[in-house]
C-alpha angles and dihedrals in degrees: 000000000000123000088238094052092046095053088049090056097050091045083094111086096218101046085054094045086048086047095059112040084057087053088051095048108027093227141017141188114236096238093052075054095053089050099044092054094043080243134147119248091252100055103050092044087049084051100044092045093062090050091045086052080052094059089226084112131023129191152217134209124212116184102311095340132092131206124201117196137166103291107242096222097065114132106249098260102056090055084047090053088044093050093042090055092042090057098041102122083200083065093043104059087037094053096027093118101060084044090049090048091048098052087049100061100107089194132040098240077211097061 
């Protein structure tokens, strides 16, 4: 993937909250996505597939559920650019609320 196509992909707001809620956690189920962002289910999966096509996430399913996390074989500046953008304490306060509601679900919907 190009520079040029990365930051494309990330233009859209949701793709890059979605981005960075898998980089804080490592790995997430869809529906504590959906959750976290306020989203229908839809519209995150629709989301996290185009940046899965991409190669920038890969997934897992177990059982129904799905899990989305930071694909390994990233080149080394893409996972700068993704780090740099998961410890931006410009991001953080903007973005506080769907990190706030993911750490409150009690229960993983997904378990």
């Amino acid at each position: 993937m190009l520079p040029h196509q990365f930051f494309k992909l990330l233009a859209d707001e949701t793709r890059l909250r979605c981005l960075l809620l898998i980089a804080a956690q490592q790995s997430v189920c869809v529906c504590e996505l959906t959750e976290a962002l306020n989203e229908n289910q839809p519209k995150v999966s629709r989301h996290l597939a185009l940046m899965r096509q991409s190669g920038i996430l890969a997934d897992e399913r177990q059982g129904q559920w799905v899990y989305y996390r930071i694909a390994s074989d990233l080149p080394g500046w893409l996972m700068a650019i993704i780090a740099g953008l998961s410890e931006s304490d410009c991001l953080k306060n903007q973005y506080i609320k769907d990190r706030k509601r993911l750490d409150e679900i009690k229960r993983p919907c997904c378990s």
